[in-house]
Coordinates of C-alpha atoms in Angstrom, one line a residue:
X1 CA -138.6 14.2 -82.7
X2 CA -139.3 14.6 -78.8
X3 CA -136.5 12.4 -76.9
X4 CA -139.4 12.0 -74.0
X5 CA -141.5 10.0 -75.9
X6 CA -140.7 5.9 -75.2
X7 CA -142.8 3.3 -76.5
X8 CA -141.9 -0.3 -76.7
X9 CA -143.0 -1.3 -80.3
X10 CA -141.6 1.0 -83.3
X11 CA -143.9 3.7 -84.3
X12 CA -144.1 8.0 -84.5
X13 CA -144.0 10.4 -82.6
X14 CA -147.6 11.9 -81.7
X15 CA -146.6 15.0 -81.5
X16 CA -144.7 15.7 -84.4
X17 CA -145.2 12.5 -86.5
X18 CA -141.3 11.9 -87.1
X19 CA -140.8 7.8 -86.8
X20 CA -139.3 7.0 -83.5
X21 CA -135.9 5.8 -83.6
X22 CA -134.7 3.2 -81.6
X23 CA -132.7 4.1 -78.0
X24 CA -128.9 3.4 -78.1
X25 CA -127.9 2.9 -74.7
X26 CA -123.9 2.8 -75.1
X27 CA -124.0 6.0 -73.7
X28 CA -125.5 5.1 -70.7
X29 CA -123.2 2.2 -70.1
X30 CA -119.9 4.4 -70.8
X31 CA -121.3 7.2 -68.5
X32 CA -121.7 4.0 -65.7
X33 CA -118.5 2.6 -66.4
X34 CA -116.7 5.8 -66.5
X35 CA -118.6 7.9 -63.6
X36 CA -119.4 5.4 -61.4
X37 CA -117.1 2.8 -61.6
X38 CA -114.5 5.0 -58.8
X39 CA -117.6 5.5 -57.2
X40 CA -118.2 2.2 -56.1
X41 CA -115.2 0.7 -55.1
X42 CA -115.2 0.2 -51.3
X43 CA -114.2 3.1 -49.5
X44 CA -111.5 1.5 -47.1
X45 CA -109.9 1.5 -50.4
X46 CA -110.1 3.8 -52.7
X47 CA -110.5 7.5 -51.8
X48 CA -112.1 10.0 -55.0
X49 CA -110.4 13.4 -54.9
X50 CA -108.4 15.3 -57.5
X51 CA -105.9 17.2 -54.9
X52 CA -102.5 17.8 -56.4
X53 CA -99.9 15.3 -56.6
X54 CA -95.8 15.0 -56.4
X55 CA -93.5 12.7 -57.3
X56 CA -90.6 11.3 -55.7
X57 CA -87.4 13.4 -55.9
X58 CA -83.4 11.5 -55.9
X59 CA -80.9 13.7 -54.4
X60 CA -78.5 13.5 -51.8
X61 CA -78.3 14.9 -48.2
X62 CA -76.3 16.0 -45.5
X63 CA -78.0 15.1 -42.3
X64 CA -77.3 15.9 -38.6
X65 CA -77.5 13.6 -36.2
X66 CA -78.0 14.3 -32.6
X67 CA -76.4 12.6 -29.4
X68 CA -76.2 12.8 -25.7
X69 CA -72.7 11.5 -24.2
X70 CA -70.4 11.6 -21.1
X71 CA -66.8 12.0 -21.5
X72 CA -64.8 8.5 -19.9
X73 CA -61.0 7.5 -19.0
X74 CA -59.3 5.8 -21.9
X75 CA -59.5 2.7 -20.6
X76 CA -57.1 1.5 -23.0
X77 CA -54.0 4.0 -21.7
X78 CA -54.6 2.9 -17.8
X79 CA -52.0 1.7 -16.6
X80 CA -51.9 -0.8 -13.8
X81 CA -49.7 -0.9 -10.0
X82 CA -48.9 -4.5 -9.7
X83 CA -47.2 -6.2 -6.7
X84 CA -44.1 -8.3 -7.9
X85 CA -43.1 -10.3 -4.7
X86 CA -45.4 -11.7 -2.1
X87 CA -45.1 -10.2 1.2
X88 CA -46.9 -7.3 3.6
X89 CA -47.8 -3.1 3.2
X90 CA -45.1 -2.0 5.6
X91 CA -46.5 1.8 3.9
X92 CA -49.2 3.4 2.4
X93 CA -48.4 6.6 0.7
X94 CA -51.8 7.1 -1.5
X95 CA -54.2 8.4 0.9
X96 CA -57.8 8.3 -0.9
X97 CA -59.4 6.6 -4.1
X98 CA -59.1 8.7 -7.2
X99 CA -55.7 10.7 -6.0
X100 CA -54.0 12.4 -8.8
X101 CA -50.4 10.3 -9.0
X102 CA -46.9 11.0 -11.3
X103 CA -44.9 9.0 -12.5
X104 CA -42.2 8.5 -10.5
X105 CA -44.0 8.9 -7.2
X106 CA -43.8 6.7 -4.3
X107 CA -46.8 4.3 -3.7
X108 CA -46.0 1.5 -0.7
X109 CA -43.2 -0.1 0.6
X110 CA -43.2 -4.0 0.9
X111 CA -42.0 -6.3 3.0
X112 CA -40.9 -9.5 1.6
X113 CA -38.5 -12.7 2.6
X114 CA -38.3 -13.4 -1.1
X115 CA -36.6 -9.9 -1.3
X116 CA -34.7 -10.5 1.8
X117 CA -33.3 -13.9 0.2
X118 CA -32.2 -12.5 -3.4
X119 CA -30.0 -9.7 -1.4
X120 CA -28.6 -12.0 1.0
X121 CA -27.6 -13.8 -2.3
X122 CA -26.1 -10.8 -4.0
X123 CA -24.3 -9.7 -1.0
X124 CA -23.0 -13.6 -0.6
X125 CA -21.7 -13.2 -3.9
X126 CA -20.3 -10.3 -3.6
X127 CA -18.4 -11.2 -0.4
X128 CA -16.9 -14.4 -1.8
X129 CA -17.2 -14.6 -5.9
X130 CA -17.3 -11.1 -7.0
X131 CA -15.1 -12.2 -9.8
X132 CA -18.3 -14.9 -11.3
X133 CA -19.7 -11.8 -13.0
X134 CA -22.1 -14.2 -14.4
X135 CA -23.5 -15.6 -10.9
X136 CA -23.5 -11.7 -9.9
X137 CA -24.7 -10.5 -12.6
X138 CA -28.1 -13.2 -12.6
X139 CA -28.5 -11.7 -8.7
X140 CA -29.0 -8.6 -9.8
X141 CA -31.3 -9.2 -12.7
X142 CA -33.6 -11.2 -10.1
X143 CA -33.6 -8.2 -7.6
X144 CA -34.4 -6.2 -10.7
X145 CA -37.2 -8.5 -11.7
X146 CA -38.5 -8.4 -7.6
X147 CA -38.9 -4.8 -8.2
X148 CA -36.3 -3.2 -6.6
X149 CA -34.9 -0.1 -8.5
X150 CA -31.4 0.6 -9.7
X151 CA -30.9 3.0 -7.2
X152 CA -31.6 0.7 -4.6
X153 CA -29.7 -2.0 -5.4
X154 CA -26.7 0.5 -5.8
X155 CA -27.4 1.3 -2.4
X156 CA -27.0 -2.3 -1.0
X157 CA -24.3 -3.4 -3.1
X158 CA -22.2 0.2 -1.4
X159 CA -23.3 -0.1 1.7
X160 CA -23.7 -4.2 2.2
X161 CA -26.7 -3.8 4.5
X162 CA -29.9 -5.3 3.2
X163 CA -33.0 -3.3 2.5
X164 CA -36.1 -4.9 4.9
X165 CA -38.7 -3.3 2.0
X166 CA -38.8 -2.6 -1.5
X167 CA -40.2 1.1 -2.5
X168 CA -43.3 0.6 -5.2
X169 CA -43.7 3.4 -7.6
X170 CA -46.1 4.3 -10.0
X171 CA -45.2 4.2 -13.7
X172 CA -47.8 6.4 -14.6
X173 CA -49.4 9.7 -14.2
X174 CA -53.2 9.8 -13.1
X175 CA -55.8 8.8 -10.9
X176 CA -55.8 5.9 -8.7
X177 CA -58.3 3.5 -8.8
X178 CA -58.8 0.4 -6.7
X179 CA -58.5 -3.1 -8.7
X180 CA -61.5 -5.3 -8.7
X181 CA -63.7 -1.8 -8.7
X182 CA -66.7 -3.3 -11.1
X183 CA -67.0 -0.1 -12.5
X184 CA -63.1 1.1 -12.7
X185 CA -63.0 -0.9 -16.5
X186 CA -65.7 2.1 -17.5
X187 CA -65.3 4.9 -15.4
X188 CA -68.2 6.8 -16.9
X189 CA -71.0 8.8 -15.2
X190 CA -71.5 5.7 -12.3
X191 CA -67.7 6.0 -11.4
X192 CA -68.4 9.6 -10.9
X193 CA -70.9 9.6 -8.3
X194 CA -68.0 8.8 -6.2
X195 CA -65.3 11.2 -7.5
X196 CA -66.3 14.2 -4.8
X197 CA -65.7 11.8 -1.9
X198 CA -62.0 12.7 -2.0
X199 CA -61.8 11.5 1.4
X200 CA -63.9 8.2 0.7
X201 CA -61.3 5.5 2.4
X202 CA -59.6 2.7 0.5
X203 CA -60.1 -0.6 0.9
X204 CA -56.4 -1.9 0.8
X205 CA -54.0 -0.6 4.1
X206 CA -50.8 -0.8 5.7
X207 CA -50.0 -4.5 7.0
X208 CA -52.2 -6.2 4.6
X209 CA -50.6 -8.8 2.8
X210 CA -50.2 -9.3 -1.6
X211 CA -49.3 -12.3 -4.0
X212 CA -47.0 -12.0 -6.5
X213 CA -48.6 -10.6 -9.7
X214 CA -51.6 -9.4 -7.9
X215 CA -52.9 -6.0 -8.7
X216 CA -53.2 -3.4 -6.2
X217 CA -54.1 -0.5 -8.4
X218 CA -55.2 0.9 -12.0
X219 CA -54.1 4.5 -12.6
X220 CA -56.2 6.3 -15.1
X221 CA -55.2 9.2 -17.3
X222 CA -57.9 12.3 -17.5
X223 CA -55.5 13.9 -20.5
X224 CA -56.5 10.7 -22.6
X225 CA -59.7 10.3 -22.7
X226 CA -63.1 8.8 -24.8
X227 CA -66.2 10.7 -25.5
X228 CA -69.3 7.9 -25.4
X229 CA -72.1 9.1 -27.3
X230 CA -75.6 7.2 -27.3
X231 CA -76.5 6.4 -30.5
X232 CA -80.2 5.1 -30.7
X233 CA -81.4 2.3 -33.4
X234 CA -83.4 4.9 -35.6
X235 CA -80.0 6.5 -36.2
X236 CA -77.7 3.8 -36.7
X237 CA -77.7 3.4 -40.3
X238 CA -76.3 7.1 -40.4
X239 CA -73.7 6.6 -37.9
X240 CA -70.3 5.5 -39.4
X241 CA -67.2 5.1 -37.9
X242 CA -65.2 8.1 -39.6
X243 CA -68.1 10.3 -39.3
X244 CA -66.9 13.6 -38.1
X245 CA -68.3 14.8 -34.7
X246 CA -68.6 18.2 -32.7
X247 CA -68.8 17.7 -29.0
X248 CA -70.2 20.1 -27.1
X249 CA -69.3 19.8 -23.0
X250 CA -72.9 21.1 -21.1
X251 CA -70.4 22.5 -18.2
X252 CA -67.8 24.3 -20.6
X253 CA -69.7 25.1 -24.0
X254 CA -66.9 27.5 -24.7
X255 CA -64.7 24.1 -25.2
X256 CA -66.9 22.5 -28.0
X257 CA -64.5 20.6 -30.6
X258 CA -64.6 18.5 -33.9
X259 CA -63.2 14.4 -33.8
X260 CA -64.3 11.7 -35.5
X261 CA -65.6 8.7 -34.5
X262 CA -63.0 5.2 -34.0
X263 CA -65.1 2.9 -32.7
X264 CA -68.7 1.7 -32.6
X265 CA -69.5 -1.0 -30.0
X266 CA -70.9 -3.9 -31.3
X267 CA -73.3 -4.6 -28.5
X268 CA -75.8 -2.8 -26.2
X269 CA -74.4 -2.3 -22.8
X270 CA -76.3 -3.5 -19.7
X271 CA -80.0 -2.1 -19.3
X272 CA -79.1 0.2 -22.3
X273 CA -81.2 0.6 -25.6
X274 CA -78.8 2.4 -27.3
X275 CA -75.4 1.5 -28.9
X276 CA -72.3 3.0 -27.9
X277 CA -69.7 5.6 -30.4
X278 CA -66.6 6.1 -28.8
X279 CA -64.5 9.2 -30.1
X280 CA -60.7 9.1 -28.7
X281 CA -59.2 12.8 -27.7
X282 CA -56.5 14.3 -25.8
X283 CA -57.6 16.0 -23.3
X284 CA -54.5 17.5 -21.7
X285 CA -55.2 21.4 -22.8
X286 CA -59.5 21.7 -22.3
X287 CA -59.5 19.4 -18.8
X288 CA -62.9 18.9 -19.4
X289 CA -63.6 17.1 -16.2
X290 CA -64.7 13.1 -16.7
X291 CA -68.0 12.2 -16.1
X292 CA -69.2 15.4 -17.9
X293 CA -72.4 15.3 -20.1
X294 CA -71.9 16.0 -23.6
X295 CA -74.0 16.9 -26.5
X296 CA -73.1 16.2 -30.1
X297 CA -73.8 16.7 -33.5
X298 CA -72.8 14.0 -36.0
X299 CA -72.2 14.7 -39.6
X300 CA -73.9 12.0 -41.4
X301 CA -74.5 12.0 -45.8
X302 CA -77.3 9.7 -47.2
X303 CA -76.2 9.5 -51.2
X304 CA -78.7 9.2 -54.3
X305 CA -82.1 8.6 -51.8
X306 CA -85.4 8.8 -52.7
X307 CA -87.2 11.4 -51.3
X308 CA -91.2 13.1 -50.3
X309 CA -92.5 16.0 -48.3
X310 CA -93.3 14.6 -44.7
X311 CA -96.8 15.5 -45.5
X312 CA -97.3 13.5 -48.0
X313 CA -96.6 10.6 -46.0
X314 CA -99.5 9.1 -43.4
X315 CA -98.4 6.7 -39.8
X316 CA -100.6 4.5 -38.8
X317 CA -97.9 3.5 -35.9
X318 CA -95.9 0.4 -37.2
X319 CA -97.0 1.3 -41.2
X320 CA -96.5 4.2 -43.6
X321 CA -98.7 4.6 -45.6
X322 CA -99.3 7.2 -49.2
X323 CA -101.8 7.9 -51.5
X324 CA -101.2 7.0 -55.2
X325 CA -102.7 8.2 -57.9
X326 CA -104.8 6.2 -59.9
X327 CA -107.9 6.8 -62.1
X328 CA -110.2 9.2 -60.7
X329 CA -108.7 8.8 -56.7
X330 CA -106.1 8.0 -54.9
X331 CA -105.4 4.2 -53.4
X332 CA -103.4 3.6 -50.1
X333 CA -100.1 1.8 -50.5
X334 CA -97.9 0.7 -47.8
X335 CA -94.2 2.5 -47.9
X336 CA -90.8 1.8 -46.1
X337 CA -89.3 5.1 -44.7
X338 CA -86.1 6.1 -43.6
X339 CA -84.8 9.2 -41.8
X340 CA -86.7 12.3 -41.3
X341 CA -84.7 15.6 -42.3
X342 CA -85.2 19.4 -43.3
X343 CA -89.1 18.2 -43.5
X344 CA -88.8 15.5 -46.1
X345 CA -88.9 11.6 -45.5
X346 CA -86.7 9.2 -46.7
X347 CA -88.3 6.4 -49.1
X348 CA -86.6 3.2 -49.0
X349 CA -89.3 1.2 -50.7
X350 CA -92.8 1.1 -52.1
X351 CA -92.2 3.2 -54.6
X352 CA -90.9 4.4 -58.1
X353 CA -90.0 7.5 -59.9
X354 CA -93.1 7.2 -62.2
X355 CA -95.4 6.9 -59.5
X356 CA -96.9 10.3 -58.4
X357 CA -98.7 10.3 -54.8
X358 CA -101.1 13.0 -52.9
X359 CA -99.2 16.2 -51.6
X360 CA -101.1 16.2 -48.6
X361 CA -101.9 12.1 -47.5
X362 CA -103.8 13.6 -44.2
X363 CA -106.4 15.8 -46.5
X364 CA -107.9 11.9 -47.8
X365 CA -108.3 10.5 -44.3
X366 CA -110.9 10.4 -42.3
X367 CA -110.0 8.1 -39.8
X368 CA -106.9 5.7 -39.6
X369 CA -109.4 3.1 -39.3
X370 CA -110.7 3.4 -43.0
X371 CA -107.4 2.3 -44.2
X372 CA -106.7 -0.9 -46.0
X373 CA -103.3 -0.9 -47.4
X374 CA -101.9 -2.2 -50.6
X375 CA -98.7 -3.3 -50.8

């Protein structure tokens, strides 16, 4: 029988006389549904190719995470110079904003008629009760509490003349700042600009006047001191408090170190988009000046992730997108990624361990337009 001879009405076949047989056309239908079933689906959808395919791999990974910083005063070791009588600057022994103080060393001498009061009282007491140790004794605890030293009360209960001013010291060792300075609480790069105008003048001077209580000065300690790196949103889900850190100064490379991180702030500082890591260190032996940029290196572990090849991952800007296989092609599907490392991608949802997606998702596009996702 000759398969090119149709009629409509059984019959044979003229050419060899075998009785025609009647079409089957199940064939024809599989070889549609099959073929060119993929074929028609619209093409913002569906994309025909048989390019090679991966899965997604679970492991764990070391990542490291990179940070700009400046190194700050410890704000929480300052100390402060406080005034505790009211009266006048009779002296000024700091000379300029930011001089290096010890402890121990002189800072003004005040006047004050409180003070003058509280030794007349002493010396009173002295002259006519010095047996009511417990009157004499209160006298001294109040010049004590004026701030007037040991030594000089000694002095005026041996030599019965009263002292017209009491000597302030500083408690601690470090650099002077002026209270009310807006930027003294975070002496960071901003404080800094200032720090090589040694000579820049102070505001407070010999003959002003001070309340009781009232804060002259805050005395920062360079040895103790904060490294405040930048950490941007993209990275905070790696960034843990305990992470360990190596700091590397950009003016002393030669005095990089390893810390760990104490403290995250739990806000954005003002006109910032990044949050702040603080990382405590002593500072006493590298005098790595403050104010000095820093870069770091953050040692962060993501456990039990899922992970692809960056390549097989596709941005169309706020989406990810990959190509899964199906049937004959390859359909888009709309992923959530995480961190980008050592050339793979992080895959936080969108897909499973059975699912296998195209090696390369740029190969299928031809446009970003074309794309209509499925979730």
């Amino acid at each position: 029988m000759h398969p090119q001879i149709i009629r409509r009405q059984p019959g044979d076949c003229p050419i060899c006389g075998m009785t025609l047989v009647k079409q089957n056309d199940t064939h024809a239908a599989a070889l549609k549904d099959v073929q060119l079933e993929n074929l028609l689906k619209p093409t913002n959808q569906f994309v025909v190719s048989d390019i090679p395919v991966i899965s997604v791999s679970q492991k764990s990974a070391d990542i490291p995470v990179k940070a700009l910083g400046t190194i700050a005063y410890n704000t929480s070791a300052a100390g402060t110079i406080s005034a505790r009588v009211t009266g006048r600057i009779e002296k000024l022994y700091i000379l300029y904003k930011f001089q290096l103080v010890q402890k121990g060393q002189k800072i003004m001498e005040i006047y004050s008629p409180e003070l003058l009061t509280a030794q007349q009282n002493l010396l009173f007491l002295l002259q006519h009760d010095a047996e009511n140790t417990t009157l004499v004794n209160a006298a001294k605890q109040k010049l004590l509490w004026l701030g007037m030293s040991t030594e000089q009360m000694q002095q005026v209960m041996q030599t019965r003349k009263i002292a017209y001013t009491v000597t302030v010291y500083s408690n601690y060792t470090g650099h002077i700042h002026e209270a009310g300075n807006e930027n003294m609480a975070a002496p960071v790069s901003v404080v800094m600009k200032d720090v090589t105008l040694r000579t820049k003048e102070l505001s407070i001077k010999a003959g002003m006047y001070v309340e009781k209580g009232q804060t002259i000065f805050t005395v920062f300690n360079p040895d103790k001191a904060w490294v405040l790196l930048n950490i941007y949103a993209s990275d905070l889900s790696l960034v843990k408090k305990g992470a360990s850190a190596t700091i590397t100064p950009e003016t002393a490379p030669d005095k990089a170190f390893k810390s760990t991180i104490n403290f995250i702030e739990p806000f954005y500082r003002n006109n910032s988009k990044t949050l702040t890591a603080r990382i405590d260190f002593n500072n006493t032996t590298r005098h790595i000046p403050i104010g000095s940029q820093v870069n770091a290196v953050i040692a962060a572990h993501i456990a039990n992730a899922y992970w692809l090849p960056v390549n097989a991952v596709v941005s169309l800007g706020v989406d990810k997108i990959v190509f899964i296989k199906e049937d004959g092609g390859f359909r888009a599907r709309k992923i959530v990624t995480g961190v980008t490392t050592n050339n793979e991608i992080q895959i936080i949802a969108g897909l499973t361990s059975t699912n296998q997606v195209a090696t390369n998702a740029q190969y299928l596009m031809d446009s970003e337009s074309f794309i209509k996702l499925k979730n």
